[in-house]
Amino acid sequence: MSQADQGWIKSTCAYCGVGCGIEARPKLTGELEVRGDQQHPSNYGKLCTKGIALGDTVIQDGRLLTPTVQQQGLKKPLSWPSATNMVASKFEQVIKDHGPEAVAFYVSGQLLTEDYYVANKLIKGFMGSSNIDSNSRLCMASSVVGHKRAFGSDTVPICYEDIEHADMVVLVGSNLAWCHPVLFQRLRSAKQSNPNLNIVVIDPRVTASCDIADSHLPISSGGDVALFNTLLAQMEKQGAIDHPFIDKHTNGFAQALSSAQAENSGDDYADAAQATGLSQQQIAQFVNDFIRTEKVLTIYSQGVNQSSSGADKVNSILNCHLASAKIGKKGCGPFSVTGQPNAMGGREVGALANMLAAHMEFDNPEHLSALSQFWGTQNLATQPGLKAIDLFDAMERGEIKAVWIMATNPAVSLPDSDKIARALKKCEFVVVSDCIEGTETAQYADLLLPAQGWSEKSGTVTNSERRISRQRRLLPSPGEAKPDWWIISQVAQKMGFADAFDYLHEGEIFTEYAKLTTLGNKHGERDLNLIGLTQLDERGYSTLAPQQWPVFELQTDVVNKRFFNDGLFYTPNGQANFVAVSHREPISASNEEFPLLLNSGRSRDQWHTMTRTGLSAKLAEFDPEPYLQVHPSTAQYLDIESDQVVSISSPYGEFKARATITEDVLPEQVYAPIHWSAQTAGQSKPCSVIAPNADPFSGQPEFKHTPVSVARCDHKSHALVITQSSIDQNVIGSAELDYWVKQKVPQGYLYIIESSRDENGLIQTVENLLQDTRGRQYQSILAGNRITTSLNYKQEKRYAMWVCANINAALDPSLLVELFSNGHDEMALLQLTTS
Ligand SMILES: Nc1nc2c(c(=O)[nH]1)N[C@H]1C(S)=C(S)[C@@H](COP(=O)(O)OP(=O)(O)OC[C@H]3O[C@@H](n4cnc5c(=O)[nH]c(N)nc54)[C@H](O)[C@@H]3O)O[C@H]1N2
Ligand SMILES: Nc1nc2c(c(=O)[nH]1)N[C@H]1C(S)=C(S)[C@@H](COP(=O)(O)OP(=O)(O)OC[C@H]3O[C@@H](n4cnc5c(=O)[nH]c(N)nc54)[C@H](O)[C@@H]3O)O[C@H]1N2
Ligand code: SF4
Ligand SMILES: [Mo]
């Protein structure tokens, strides 16, 4: 081995459900070098921008370092024994006084399988409450329902290599190019080697995924069931149904077909065009392509799941794959891509309110008794608990009195943010386990617990193709941060469950979980089976290579296993179910007061609420500010100019973003990315306006469809401020600014500010923000606009630099960033104002 190859540790990327293998090497300087793992079968060495920048994000800015009690804004550090005692005794007390239904956990697809398993075991198995839900409710719940209804199990049947075998790939409600970039790269390469590969994007917006598409169908918001029902009806009409497969392997075809036919009464595609907003020709082309192509892969994500008909959308897609038997074969099948790094792991261990563990179910008495026995408990919850939105509603009503939130930021990511804030305020005891001190949710915590983050924690994650990979410890953790499984186990021990939670390390948890998957599953009764991993010793766990489930034997070579190639499903009679579905309009309709539809989603280089990606100056460059995509005709009608800050309102609230005028959105829609919160901007959170409407089967919120109004903000002045460290969140939060955004830049943080006060007023506000520093101001006139610049010092060290002018003057952040990064001198600053 050459020196250049030494010291690399294999792990998995922190972000999306592609689950790319990485290799990382800590340098003596404390930095972390990261590269793609050539041997990992999910990415073969490729990484996207976020993966490449992982090393930038392991800095310690804003870390929560010690358990902390918060009372009326005052913080007091606690020892771990006191903190875990406090959680144990408060939860015990609430259960004693109000019953187990009064406690809850709200967890996350960013936990490792070991953390997730222990959290689920404690609350369902020992506290006797099934009020544990995950942010996967916001993400994968509709797919879970769709899978279970059709297959009898939550099974993703495909492998990533199907991308290379397919002749048609349909992307429905998935912006794969930005959200699962390495899969998109695989798709792009597949297209290069197979020019006949037909790629269709079904999305109301033109997205980066359209770059390689042969066609784009700009479907009206919520129109997917109508489109796939039309496909099903046309399959029958055009003799494209695989009747032998249907007769032998499925139930309920006739009902599903007649539902589909009921929506397509005429000979042409007129009904479908009406419901989907597409042209008849577009629909006919899609239908013909799907029918004529043998190997079709349908990749779908949040445009499908996050809808009040999310579960039905999923089944409308599965119906078409079943009817044509395009499932279980190479290059074929429905492919629900998972969002978070361990969304799949959470579903495996059962950390959702309506499932048990290891793909066992509440409504099966054998599962209940097997699980009780396995865990050695008499207190197993026997009924499903509250799903995320219902959970927070119950909290607002005062019914949930103690909640433990881990690895998720519901104050930002759940719909109707004001309600979430009210619920958290109302709850008597809120525990938040996070790596970061100042998240919006952390503001409501009575107790904050510091968790180890990516690069410090160790365990396993499962990706979208059911491949389990190790995340390994790469760096020491700061302060007193601990693994989530350890924190939960300590609390469990203090509640008197020492025997069941006496884990010495995460490997013990993993093998216990692997054993659980084999309970009552000796003959493949359930899809999820890890019998081949039940005998792992410490060394085996430590060196574990990626394993794709089911794992009957430890896999030493790369395995690509598809489900359902034998035509057998996990329903009682072994046959797949068609589900009769009908098109339904989204719950809220636009009206005169709220005439536009807000769609929301992701940006390429940011991850959710930015607690990690927000620490990389490189990643911040791509989308430095929250934006709102507006169609040119809408912008003209509303008198909105390009790059102007606008305010977006609904009956639930308001948020602000900078307008991007583009034909990429439909005239009736506007689109906002979800990443900014009170930590990074003033009032720029789409969830402030989003209605808490949800799918009746899955409980998944309708994040992609909220009627809103949009208005221009006529601000008078603006400023750019660079500081070496963040300005205190409470200070900037309470300053009278009409708009601000914080962006990481090489040597500090850049604040982009707008105000409806005039320039003098804004200068005063900025000076107040930098109160405790000595400043020196310069003024100049540029193109008739007065520009004020200032350098500020703290303890004789350069601390901040700012520029302020009326709104018509152009301010160039890159110039300021450059001056600040390269070490300023006062002359240079003067030049900035006079050049
Ligand atoms: N860069 C980046 N990548 C990520 C994440 C991130 O934060 N940043 N998060 C990860 C997570 S947790 C998730 S869940 C995934 C999400 O991955 P995706 O689902 O691909 O991403 P979104 O941007 O949420 O939404 C996808 C598309 O759905 C479209 N859409 C809206 N309404 C409809 C509709 O009615 N029908 C159809 N067909 N389409 C519609 C939107 O216009 C949008 O382009 O991304 C993962 N990857
Ligand atoms: N409007 C709108 N809202 C949405 C969506 C949308 O498309 N539109 N999408 C929804 C979807 S699909 C998702 S997945 C959610 C995501 O929303 P969230 O889950 O709320 O977002 P994150 O920023 O990923 O929050 C993760 C938190 O966990 C912390 N953390 C990271 N690693 C660890 C760890 O190992 N342990 C602990 N204890 N903490 C850790 C991070 O610092 C961060 O504060 O947003 C949902 N909200
Ligand atoms: S595609 Fe996803 S898992 Fe792969 S490097 Fe990018 S963010 Fe990480
Ligand atoms: Mo997600």
CSV table of C-alpha atoms in Angstrom, one decimal, residues 98 244 440 523 625 644:
chain,number,residue,atom,x,y,z
A,98,HIS,CA,-51.6,10.5,32.9
A,244,PRO,CA,-51.6,-14.7,-17.3
A,440,GLU,CA,-35.4,26.6,16.1
A,523,HIS,CA,-39.5,-19.7,5.8
A,625,GLU,CA,-30.7,33.3,-0.5
A,644,GLN,CA,-37.0,41.7,-5.6
